[in-house]
Coordinates of N, CA, C and O in Angstrom, one line a residue:
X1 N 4.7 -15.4 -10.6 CA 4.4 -14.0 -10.5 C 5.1 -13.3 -11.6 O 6.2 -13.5 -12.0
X2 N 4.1 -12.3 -12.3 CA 5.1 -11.6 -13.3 C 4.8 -10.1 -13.0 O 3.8 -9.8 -12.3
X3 N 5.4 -9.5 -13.6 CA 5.1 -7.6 -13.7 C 5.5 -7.3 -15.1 O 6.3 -7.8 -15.9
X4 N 4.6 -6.1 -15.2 CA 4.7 -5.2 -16.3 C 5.0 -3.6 -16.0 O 4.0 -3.0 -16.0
X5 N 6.0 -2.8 -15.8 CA 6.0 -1.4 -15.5 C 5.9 -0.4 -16.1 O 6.8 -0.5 -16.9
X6 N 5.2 0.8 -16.4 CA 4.9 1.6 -17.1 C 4.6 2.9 -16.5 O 3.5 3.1 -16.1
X7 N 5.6 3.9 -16.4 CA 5.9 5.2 -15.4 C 5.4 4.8 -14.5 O 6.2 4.1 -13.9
X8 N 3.7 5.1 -13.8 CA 4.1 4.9 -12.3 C 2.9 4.0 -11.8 O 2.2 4.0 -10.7
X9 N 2.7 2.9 -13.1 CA 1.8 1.9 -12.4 C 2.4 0.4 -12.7 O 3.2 0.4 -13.7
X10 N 2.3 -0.4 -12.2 CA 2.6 -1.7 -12.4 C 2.0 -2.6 -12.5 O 1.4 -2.5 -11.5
X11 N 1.5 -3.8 -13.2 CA 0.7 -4.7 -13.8 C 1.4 -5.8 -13.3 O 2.6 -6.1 -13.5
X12 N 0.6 -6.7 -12.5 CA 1.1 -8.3 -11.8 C 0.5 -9.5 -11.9 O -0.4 -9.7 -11.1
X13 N 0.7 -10.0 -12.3 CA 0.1 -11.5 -12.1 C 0.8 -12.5 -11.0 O 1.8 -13.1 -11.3
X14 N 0.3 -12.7 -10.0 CA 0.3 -13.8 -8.8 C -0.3 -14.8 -8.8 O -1.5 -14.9 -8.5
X15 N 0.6 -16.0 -9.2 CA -0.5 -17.5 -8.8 C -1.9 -17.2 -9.9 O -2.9 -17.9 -9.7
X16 N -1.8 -16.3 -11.0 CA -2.7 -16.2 -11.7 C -3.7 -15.0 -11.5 O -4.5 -14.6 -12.3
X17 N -3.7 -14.4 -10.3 CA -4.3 -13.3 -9.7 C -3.8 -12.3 -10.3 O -2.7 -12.0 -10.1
X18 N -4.6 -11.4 -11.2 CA -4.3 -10.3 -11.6 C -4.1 -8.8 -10.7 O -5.2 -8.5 -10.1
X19 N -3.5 -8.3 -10.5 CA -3.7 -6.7 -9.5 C -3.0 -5.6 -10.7 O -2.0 -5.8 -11.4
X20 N -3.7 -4.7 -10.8 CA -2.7 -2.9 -11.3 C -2.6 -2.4 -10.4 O -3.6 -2.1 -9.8
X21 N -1.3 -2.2 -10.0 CA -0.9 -1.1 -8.9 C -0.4 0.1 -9.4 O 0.6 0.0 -10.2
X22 N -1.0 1.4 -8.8 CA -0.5 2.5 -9.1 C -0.5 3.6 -8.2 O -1.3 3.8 -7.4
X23 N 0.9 4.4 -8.7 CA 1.4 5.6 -7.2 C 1.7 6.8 -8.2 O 2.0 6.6 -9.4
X24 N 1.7 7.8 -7.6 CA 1.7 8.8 -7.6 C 3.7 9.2 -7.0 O 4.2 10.3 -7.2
X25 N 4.2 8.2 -6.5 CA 5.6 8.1 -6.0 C 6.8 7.6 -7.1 O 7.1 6.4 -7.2
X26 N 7.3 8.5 -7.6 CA 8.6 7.7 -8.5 C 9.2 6.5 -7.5 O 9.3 5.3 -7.6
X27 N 9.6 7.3 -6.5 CA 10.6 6.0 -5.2 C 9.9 4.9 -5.2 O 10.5 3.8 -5.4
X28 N 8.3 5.1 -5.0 CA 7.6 3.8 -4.5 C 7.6 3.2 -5.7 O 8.1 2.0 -5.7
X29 N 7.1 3.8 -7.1 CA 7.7 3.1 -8.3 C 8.5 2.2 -8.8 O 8.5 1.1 -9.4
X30 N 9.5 3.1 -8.2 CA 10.9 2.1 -8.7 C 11.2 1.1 -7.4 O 11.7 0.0 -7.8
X31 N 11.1 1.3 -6.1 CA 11.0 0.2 -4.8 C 10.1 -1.0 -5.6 O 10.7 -2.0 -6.0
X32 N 9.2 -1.0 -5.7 CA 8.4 -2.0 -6.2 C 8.5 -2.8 -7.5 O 8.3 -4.0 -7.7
X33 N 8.9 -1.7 -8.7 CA 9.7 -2.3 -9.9 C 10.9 -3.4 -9.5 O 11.0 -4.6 -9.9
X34 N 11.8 -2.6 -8.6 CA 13.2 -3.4 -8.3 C 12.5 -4.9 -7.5 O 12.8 -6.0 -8.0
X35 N 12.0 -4.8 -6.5 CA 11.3 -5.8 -5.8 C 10.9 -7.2 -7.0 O 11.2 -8.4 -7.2
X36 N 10.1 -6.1 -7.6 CA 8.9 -7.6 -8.6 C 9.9 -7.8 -10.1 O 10.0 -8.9 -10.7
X37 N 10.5 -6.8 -10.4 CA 11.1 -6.8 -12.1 C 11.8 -8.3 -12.2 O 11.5 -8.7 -13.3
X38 N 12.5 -8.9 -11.7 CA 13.0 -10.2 -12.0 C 11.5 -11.3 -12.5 O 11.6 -12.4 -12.9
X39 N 10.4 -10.8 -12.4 CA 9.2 -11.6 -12.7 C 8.3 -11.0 -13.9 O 7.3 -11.6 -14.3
X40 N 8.8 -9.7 -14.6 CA 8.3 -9.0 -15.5 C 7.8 -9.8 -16.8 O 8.6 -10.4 -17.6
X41 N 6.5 -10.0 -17.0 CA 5.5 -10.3 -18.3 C 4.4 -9.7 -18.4 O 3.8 -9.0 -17.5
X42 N 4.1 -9.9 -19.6 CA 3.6 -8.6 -20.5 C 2.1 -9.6 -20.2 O 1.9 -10.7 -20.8
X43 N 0.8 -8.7 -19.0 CA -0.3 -9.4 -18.8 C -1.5 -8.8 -19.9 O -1.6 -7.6 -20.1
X44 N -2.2 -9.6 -20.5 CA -2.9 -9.4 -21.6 C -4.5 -8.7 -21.3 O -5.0 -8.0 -22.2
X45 N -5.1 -9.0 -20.2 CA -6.1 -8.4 -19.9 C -6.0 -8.1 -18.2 O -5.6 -8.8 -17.3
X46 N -6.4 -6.5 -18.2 CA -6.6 -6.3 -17.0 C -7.6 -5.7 -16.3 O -7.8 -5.2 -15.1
X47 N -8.4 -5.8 -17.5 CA -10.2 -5.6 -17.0 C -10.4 -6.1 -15.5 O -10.2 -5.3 -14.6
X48 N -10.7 -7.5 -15.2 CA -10.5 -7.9 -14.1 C -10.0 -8.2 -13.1 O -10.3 -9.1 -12.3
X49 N -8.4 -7.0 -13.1 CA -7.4 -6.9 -12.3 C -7.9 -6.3 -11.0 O -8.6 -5.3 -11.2
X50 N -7.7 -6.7 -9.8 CA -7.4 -6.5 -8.4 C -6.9 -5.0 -8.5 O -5.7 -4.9 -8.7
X51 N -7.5 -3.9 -8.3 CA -6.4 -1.9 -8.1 C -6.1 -1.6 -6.7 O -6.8 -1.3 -5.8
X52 N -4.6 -1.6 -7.0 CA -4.0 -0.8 -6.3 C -3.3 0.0 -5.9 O -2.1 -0.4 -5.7
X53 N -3.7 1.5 -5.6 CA -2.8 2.3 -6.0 C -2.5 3.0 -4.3 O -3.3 3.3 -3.4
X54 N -1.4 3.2 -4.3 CA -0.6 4.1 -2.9 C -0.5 5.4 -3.9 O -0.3 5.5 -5.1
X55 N -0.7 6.6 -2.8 CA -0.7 7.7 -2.7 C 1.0 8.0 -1.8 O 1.3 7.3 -0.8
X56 N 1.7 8.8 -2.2 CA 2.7 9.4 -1.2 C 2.2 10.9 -0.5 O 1.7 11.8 -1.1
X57 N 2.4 10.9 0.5 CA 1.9 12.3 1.3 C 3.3 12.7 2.1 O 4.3 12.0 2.5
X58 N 2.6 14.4 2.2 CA 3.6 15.0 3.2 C 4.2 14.1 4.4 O 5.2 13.4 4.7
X59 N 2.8 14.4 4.9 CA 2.4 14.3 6.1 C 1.2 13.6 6.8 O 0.3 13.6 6.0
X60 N 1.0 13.0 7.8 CA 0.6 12.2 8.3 C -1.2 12.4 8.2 O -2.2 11.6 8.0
X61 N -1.1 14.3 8.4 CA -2.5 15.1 8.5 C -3.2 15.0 6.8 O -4.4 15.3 6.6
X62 N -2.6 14.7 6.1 CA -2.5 14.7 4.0 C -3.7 13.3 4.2 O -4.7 13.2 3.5
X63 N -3.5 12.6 5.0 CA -4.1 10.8 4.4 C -5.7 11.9 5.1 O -5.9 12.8 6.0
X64 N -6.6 11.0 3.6 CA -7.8 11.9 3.9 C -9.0 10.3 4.6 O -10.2 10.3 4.7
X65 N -8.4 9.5 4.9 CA -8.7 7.9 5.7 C -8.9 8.7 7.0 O -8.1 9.5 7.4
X66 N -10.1 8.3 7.7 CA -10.5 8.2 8.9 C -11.0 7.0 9.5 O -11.9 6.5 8.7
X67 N -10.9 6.3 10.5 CA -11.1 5.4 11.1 C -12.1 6.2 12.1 O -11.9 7.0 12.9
X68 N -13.7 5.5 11.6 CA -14.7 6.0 12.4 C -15.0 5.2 14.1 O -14.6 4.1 14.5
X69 N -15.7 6.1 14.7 CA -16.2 5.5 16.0 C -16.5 4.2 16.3 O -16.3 3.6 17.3
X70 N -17.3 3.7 14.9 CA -17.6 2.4 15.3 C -17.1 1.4 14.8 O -17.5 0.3 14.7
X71 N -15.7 1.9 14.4 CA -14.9 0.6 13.6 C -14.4 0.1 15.1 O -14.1 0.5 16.2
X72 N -14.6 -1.5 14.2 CA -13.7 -3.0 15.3 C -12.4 -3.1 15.3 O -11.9 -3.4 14.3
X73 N -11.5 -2.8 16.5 CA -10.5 -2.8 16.4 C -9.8 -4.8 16.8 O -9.9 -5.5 17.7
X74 N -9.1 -5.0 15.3 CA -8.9 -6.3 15.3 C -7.5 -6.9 16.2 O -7.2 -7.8 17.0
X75 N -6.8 -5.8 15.6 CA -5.4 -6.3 15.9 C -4.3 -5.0 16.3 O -4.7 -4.0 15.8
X76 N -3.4 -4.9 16.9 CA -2.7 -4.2 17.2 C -0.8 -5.0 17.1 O -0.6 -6.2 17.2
X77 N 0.1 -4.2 16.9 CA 1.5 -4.8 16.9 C 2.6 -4.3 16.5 O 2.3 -3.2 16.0
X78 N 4.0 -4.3 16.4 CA 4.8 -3.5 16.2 C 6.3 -4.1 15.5 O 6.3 -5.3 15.6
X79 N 6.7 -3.9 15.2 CA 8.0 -4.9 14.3 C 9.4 -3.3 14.7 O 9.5 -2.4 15.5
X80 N 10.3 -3.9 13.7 CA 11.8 -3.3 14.0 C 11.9 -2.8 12.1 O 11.4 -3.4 11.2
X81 N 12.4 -1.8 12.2 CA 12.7 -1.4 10.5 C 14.1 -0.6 10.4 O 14.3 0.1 11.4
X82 N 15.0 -0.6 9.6 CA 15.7 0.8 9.7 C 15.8 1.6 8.4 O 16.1 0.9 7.4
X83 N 15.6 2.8 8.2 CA 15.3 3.6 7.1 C 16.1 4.9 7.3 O 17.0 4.8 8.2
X84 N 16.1 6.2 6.9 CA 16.2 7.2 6.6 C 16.2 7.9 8.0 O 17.1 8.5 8.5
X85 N 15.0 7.8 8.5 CA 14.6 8.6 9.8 C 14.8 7.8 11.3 O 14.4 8.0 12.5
X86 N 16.0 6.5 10.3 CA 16.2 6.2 12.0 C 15.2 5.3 13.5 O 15.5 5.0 14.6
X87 N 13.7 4.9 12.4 CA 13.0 5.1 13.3 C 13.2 3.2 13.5 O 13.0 2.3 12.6
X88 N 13.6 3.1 14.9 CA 13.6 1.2 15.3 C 12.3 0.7 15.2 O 12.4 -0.5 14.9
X89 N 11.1 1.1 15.4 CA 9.7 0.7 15.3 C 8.8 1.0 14.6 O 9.0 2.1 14.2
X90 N 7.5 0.3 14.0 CA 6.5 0.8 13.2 C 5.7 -0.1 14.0 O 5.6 -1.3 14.2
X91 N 5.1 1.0 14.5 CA 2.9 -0.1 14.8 C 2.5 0.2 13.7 O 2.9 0.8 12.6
X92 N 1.2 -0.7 14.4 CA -0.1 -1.4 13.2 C -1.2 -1.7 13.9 O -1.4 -2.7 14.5
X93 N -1.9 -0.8 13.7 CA -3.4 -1.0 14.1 C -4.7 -1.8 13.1 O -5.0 -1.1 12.1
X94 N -5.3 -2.9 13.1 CA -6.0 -3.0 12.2 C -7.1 -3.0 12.6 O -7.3 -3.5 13.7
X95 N -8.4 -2.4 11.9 CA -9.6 -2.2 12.1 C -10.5 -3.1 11.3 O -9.8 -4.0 10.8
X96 N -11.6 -3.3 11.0 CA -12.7 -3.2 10.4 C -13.7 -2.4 10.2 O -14.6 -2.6 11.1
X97 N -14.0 -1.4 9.4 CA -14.7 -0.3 9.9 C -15.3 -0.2 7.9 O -14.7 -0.1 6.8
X98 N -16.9 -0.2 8.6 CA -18.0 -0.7 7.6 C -17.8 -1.2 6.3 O -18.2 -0.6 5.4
X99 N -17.1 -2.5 6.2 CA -16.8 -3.0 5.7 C -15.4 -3.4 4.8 O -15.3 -4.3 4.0
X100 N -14.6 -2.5 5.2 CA -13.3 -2.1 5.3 C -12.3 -3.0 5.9 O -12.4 -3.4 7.0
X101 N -11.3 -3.4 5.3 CA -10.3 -3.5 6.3 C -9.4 -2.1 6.5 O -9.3 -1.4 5.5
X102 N -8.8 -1.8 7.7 CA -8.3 -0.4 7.5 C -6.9 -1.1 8.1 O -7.2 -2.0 8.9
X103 N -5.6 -1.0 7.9 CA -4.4 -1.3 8.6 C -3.7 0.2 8.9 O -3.6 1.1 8.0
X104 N -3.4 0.3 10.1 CA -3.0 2.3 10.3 C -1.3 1.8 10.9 O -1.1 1.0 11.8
X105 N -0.3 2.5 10.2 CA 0.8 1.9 10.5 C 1.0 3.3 10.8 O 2.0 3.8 10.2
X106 N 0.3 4.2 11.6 CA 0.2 5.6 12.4 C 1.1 6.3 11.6 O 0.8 6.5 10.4
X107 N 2.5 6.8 12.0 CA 3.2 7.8 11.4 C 3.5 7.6 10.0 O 3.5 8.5 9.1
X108 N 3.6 6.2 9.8 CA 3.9 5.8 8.3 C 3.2 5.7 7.3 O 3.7 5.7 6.2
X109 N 1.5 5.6 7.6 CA 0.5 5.6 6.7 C -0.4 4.8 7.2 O -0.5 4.3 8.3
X110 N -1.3 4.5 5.7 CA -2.3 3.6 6.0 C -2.8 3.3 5.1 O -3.1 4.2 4.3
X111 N -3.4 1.6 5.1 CA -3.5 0.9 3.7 C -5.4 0.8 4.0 O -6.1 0.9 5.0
X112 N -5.6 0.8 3.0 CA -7.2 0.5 3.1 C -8.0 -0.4 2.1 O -8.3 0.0 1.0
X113 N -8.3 -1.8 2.6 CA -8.8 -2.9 1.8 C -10.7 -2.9 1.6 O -11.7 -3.1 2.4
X114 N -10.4 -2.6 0.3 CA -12.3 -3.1 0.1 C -12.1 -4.1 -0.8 O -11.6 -4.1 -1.9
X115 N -12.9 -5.5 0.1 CA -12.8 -6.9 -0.6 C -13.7 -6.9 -1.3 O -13.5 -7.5 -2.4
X116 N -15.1 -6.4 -1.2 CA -16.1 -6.2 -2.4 C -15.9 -5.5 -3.7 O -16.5 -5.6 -4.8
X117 N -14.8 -4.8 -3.1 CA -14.8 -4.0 -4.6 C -13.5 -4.2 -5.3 O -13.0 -3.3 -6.1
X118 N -13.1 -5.3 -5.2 CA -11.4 -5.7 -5.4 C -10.3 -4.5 -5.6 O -9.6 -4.4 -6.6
X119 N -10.4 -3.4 -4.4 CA -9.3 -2.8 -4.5 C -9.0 -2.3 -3.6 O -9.8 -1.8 -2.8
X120 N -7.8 -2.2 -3.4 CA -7.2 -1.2 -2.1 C -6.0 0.0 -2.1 O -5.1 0.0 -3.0
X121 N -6.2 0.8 -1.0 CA -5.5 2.3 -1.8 C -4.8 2.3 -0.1 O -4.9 1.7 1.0
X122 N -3.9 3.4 -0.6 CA -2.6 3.4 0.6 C -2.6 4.6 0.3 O -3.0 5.2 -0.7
X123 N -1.6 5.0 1.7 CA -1.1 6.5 1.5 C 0.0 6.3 2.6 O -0.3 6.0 3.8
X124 N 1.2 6.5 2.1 CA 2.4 6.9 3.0 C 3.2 7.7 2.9 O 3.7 8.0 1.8
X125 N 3.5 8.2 4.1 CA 4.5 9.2 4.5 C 5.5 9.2 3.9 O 6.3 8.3 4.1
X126 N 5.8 10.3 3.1 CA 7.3 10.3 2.3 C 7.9 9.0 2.4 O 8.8 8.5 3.1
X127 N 6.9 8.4 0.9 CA 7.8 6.9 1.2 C 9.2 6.9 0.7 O 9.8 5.8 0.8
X128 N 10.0 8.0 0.3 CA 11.9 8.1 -0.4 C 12.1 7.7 1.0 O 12.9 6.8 1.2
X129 N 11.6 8.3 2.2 CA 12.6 8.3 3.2 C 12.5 6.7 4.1 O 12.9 6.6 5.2
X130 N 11.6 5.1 2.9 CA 11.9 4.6 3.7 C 12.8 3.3 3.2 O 13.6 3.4 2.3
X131 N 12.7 2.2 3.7 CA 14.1 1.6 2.8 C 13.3 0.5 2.3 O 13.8 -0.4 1.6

């Protein structure tokens, strides 16, 4: 695995799998710099890199993702975290909804995979306040 960082997108190669990820978040920036930076290289083409970029929002009502009527609800679940706001739990809802994967981790945000289109976009809730 390597990374490349540059203000607020990041360039990765996995197992050879290229992705650009990019945010709009300095925190989420540097969370994920710190994370991947011990694997930092300089990737040469990223024409046919995997995009993805997180969005940070206010608020929960900011994510402009809707999970329609007729999405399949796949999975449901919940884990333990501790951050800023204290909070012991995060659910996770996952859907499929027209062709989508949608993951809704409710208060915290929500990630959205399109496998056809090799990319996926997020949006979370004031991610500074999480660890």
């Amino acid at each position: 695995m390597s990374t490349t960082l540059t203000m607020n997108e990041l360039s990765l190669s996995i197992h050879g799998i290229d992705l650009r990820f990019t945010t709009n978040s300095p925190a989420l920036a540097d969370s994920v710099s710190e994370l991947l930076g011990p694997f930092e290289q300089e990737i040469q083409d990223l024409s046919g890199a995997i995009k993805v970029h997180f969005a940070a929002v206010k608020k929960r009502e900011d994510i402009p993702v809707v999970v329609t009527g007729s999405a399949r609800h796949l999975y449901s679940g919940s884990g333990t975290v501790i951050g800023d706001d204290r909070r012991n739990t995060w659910a996770c809802d996952i859907y499929l909804d027209q062709g989508r994967f949608i993951a809704d981790f409710r208060a915290e945000g929500i990630v959205v995979i399109e496998g056809m289109s090799a990319k996926a976009q997020g949006y979370l809730v004031r991610p500074e306040s999480m660890p």
